[in-house]
Short mmCIF file of C-alpha atoms in Angstrom, two decimals:
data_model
loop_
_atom_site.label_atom_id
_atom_site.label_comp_id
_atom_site.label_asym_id
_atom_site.label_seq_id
_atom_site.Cartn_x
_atom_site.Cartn_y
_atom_site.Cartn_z
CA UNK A 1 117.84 87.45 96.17
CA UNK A 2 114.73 85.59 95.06
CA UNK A 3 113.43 86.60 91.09
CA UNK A 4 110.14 85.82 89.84
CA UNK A 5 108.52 85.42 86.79
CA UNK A 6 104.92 85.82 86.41
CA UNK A 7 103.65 84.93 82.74
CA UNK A 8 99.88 85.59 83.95
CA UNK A 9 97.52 84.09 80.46
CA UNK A 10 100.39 85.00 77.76
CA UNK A 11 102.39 82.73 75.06
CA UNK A 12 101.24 79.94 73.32
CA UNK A 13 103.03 76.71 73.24
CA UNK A 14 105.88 77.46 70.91
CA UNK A 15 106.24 80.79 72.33
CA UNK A 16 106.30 79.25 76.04
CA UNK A 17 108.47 76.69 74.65
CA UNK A 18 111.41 79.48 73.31
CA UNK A 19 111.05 81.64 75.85
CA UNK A 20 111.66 78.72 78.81
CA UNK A 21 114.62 77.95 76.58
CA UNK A 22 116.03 81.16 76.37
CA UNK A 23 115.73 81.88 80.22
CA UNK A 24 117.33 78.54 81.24
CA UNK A 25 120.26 79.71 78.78
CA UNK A 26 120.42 83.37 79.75
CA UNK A 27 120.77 82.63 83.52
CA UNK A 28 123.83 80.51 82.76
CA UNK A 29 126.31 81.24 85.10
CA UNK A 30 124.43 82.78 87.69
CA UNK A 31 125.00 81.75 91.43
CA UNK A 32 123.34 83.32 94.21
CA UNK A 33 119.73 84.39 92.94
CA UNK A 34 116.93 81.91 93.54
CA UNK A 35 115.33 81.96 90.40
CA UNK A 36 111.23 80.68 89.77
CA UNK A 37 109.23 80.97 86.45
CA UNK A 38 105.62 81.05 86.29
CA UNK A 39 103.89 80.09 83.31
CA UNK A 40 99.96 79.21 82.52
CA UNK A 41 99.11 75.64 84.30
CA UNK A 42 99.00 73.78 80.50
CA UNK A 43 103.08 74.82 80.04
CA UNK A 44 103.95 73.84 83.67
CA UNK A 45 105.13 70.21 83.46
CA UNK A 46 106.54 70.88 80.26
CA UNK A 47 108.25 73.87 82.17
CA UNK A 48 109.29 71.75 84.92
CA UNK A 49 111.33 69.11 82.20
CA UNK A 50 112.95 72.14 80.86
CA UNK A 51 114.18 72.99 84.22
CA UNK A 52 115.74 69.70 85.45
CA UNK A 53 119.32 70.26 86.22
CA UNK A 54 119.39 73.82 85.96
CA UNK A 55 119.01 76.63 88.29
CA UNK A 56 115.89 77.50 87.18
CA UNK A 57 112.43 76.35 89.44
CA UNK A 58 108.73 76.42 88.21
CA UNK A 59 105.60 78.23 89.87
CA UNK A 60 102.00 77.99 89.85
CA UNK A 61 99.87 81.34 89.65
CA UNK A 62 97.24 79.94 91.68
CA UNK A 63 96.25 77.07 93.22
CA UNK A 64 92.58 75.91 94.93
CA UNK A 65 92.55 74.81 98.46
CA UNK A 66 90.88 71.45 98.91
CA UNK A 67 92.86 68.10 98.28
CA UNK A 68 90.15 66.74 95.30
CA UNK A 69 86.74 66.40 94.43
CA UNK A 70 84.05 68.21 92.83
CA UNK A 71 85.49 71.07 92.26
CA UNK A 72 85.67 71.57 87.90
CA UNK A 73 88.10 73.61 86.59
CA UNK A 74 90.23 74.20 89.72
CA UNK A 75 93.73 72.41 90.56
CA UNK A 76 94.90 70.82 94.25
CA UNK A 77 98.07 71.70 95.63
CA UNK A 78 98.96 67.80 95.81
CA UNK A 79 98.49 68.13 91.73
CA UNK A 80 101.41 70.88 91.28
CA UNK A 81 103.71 69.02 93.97
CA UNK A 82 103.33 65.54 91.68
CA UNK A 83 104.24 67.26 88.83
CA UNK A 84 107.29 69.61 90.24
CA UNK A 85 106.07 72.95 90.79
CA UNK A 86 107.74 74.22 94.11
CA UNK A 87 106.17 77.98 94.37
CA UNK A 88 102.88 79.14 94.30
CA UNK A 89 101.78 82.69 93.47
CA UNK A 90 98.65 83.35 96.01
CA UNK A 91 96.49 86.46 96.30
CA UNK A 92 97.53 88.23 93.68
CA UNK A 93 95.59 91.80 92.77
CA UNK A 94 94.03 90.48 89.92
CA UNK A 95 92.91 87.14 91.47
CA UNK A 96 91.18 89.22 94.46
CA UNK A 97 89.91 91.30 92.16
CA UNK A 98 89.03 89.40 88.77
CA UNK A 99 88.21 86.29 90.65
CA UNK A 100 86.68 87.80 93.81
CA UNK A 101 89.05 86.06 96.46
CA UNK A 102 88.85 86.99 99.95
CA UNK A 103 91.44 86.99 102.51
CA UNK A 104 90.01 83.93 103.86
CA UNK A 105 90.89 82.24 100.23
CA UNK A 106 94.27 83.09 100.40
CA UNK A 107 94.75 81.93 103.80
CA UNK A 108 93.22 78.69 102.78
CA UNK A 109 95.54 78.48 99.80
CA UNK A 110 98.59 79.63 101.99
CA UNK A 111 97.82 76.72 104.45
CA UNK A 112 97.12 73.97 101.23
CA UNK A 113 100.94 74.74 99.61
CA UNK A 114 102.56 74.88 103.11
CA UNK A 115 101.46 70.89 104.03
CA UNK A 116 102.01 69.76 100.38
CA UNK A 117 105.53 71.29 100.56
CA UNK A 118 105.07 74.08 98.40
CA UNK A 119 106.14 77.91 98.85
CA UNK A 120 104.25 80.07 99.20
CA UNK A 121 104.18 83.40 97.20
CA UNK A 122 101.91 85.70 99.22
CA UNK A 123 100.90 89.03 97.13
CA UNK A 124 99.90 91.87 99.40
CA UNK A 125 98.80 95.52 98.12
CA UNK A 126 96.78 98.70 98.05
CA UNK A 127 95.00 100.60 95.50
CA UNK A 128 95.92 103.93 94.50
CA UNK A 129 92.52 105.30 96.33
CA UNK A 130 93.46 103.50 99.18
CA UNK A 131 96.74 105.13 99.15
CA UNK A 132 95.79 108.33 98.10
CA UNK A 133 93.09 107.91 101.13
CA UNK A 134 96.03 107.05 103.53
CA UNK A 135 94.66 103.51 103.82
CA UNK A 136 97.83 101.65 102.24
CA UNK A 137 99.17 100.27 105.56
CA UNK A 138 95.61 99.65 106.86
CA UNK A 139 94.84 97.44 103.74
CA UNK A 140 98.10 95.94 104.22
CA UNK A 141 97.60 94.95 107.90
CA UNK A 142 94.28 93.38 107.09
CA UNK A 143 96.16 91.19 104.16
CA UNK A 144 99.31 89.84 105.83
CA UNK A 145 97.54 89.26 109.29
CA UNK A 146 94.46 87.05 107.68
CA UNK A 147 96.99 85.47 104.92
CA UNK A 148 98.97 84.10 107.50
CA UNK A 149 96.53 83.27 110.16
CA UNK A 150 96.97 80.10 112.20
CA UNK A 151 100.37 79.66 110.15
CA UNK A 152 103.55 78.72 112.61
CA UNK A 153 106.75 80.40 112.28
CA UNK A 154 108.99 77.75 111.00
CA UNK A 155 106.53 77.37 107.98
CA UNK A 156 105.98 81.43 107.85
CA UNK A 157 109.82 81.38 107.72
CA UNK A 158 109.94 79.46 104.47
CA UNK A 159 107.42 81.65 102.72
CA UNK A 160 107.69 84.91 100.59
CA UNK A 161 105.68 88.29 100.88
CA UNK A 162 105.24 90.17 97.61
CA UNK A 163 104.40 93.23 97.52
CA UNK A 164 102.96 94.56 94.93
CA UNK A 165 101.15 98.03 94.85
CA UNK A 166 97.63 97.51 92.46
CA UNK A 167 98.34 100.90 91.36
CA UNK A 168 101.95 99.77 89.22
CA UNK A 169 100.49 96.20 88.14
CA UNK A 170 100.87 96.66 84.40
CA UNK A 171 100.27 100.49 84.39
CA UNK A 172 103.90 100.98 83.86
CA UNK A 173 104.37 103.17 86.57
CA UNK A 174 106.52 101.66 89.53
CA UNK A 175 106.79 102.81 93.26
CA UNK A 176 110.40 104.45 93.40
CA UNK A 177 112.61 102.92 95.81
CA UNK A 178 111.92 105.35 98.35
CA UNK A 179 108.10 104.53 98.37
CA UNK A 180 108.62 100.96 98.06
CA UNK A 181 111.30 100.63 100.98
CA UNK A 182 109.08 102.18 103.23
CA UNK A 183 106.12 99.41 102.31
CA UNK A 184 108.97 96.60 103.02
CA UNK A 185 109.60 98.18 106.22
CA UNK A 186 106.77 98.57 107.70
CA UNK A 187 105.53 94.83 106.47
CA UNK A 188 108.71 93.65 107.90
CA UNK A 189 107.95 95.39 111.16
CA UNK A 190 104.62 93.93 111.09
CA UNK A 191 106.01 90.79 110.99
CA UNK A 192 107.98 91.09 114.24
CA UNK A 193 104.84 92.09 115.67
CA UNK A 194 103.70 87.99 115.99
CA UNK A 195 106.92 86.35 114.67
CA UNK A 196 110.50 85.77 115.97
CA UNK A 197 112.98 88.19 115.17
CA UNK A 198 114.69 85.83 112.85
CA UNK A 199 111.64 85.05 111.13
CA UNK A 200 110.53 88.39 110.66
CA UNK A 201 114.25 89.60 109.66
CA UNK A 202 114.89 86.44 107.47
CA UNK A 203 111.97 86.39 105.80
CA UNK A 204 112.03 87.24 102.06
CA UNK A 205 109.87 90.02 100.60
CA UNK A 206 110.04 90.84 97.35
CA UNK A 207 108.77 93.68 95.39
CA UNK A 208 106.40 93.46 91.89
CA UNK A 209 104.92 96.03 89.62
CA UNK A 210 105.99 97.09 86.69
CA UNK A 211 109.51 95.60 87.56
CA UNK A 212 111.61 96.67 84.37
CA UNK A 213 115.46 96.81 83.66
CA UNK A 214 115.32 100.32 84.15
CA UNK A 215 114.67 100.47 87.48
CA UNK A 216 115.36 96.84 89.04
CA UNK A 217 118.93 97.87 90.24
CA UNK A 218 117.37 101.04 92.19
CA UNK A 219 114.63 98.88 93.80
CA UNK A 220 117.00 95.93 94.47
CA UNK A 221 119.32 98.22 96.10
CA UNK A 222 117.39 99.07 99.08
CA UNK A 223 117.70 97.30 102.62
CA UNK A 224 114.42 95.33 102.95
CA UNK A 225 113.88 94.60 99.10
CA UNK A 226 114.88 90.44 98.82
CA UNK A 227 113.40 90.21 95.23
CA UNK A 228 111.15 91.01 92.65
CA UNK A 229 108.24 89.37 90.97
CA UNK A 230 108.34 90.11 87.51
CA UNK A 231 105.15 90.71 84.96
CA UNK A 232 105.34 92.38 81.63
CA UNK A 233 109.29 92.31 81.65
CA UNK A 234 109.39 88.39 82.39
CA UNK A 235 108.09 87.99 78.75
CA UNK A 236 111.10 88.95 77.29
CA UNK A 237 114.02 86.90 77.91
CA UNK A 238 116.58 89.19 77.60
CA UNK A 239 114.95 91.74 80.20
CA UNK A 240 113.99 89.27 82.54
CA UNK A 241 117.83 87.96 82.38
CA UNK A 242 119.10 90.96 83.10
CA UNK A 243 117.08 91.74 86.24
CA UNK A 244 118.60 88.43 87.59
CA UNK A 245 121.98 89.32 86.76
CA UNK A 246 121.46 92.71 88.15
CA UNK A 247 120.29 90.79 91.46
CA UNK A 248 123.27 88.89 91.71
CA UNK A 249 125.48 92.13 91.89
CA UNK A 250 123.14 93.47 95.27
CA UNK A 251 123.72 90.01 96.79
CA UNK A 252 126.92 88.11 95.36
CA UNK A 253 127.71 86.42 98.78
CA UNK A 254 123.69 85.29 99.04
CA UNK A 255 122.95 81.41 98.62
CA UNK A 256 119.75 80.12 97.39
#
């Protein structure tokens, strides 16, 4: 099981300070979850010194494409590497539609963390008018296909897919596991479509939006969820710890 935690532009130093602390402490114990926090680029090498020696790895939430130069305000993914990010959160919702990334983008950002030895998170999902327009696997298609364009299969094997429907970012409504199994599904059969079966089979996708302690154990129950990436409920310590413990009871036997 892979667990995520996506801060997005929240906490201040102290507070990202206390709440790194009281993550590293509360997944004490734990064995078989991968586990990756993402905070706001100023907290992540602070982040990363907090994490040494413990189970816990840090994330970028987005990352720009070219090695250096010109480019004010944006960060390489050579940068995060030096420092000791190992994940990357790429296409998210609110970067494609905040930010005004195309497909192209995230294939270019895809392709920058894979040769700096960074994993990739790819974020894939609909709307709820695409959805209720039928368009959800259609929208889908488009995203997976041009995010991994000209990407190999060992390096698409060491990737993860998140899905995360736009319409339960933050809204506090979540697919049920029924809806969201389906999504994996089909994205995992997708992925057989120009991959190896043991890419496409081994290959972790994981599930965000509106990911709470309430429902975690029904969505982590279900065949072709790996994982969740965690917003709102990542904030809070004690929820996001008990998502990961919850993890580790679907999958005591998996190794990170």
């Amino acid at each position: 099981m892979f667990i995520s935690g996506n801060w997005k532009m929240n906490t201040e130093s102290d507070e990202a300070q206390k709440l790194m602390e009281a993550v590293v402490k509360g997944v004490e114990g734990t064995s078989s979850t991968e586990i990756v926090i993402c905070p706001p680029f100023v907290y992540l090498e602070s982040a990363v010194r907090r994490t040494a020696h413990t189970r816990v790895r840090v994330g970028a939430q987005n990352v720009f494409y070219r090695d250096r130069g010109a480019y004010t305000g944006e960060i390489s993914a050579g940068m995060l590497k030096s420092i000791g990010c190992t994940h990357v959160i790429i296409g998210h919702s609110e970067r494609r539609s905040y930010f005004h990334e195309t497909d192209m983008d995230v294939n270019w950002k895809v392709r920058a963390c894979l040769a700096n030895g960074l994993v990739p998170i790819l974020c894939i999902g609909e709307t709820f008018e695409q959805r209720k327009k039928g368009q959800a696997f259609e929208v889908l298609n488009r995203q997976l296909v041009y995010g991994l364009m000209g990407i190999d299969d060992e390096h698409i094997a060491h990737m993860i897919i998140a899905y995360e429907p736009v319409w339960a970012i933050g809204s506090g409504v979540s697919a049920t596991g029924v809806q969201a199994q389906e999504t994996h599904s089909f994205v995992r059969n997708l992925l057989s479509e120009f991959t190896e079966e043991k890419v496409s089979q081994g290959l972790r996708i994981i599930y965000g939006g509106s990911v709470t302690p309430m429902n975690a154990d029904e969505l982590l129950g279900q065949e072709d969820i790996d994982g969740a990436l965690i917003g709102g409920a990542s904030l809070k310590a004690d929820h996001f710890c008990e998502i990961v413990r919850m993890a580790e009871e679907v999958s005591p036997t998996q190794s990170s």
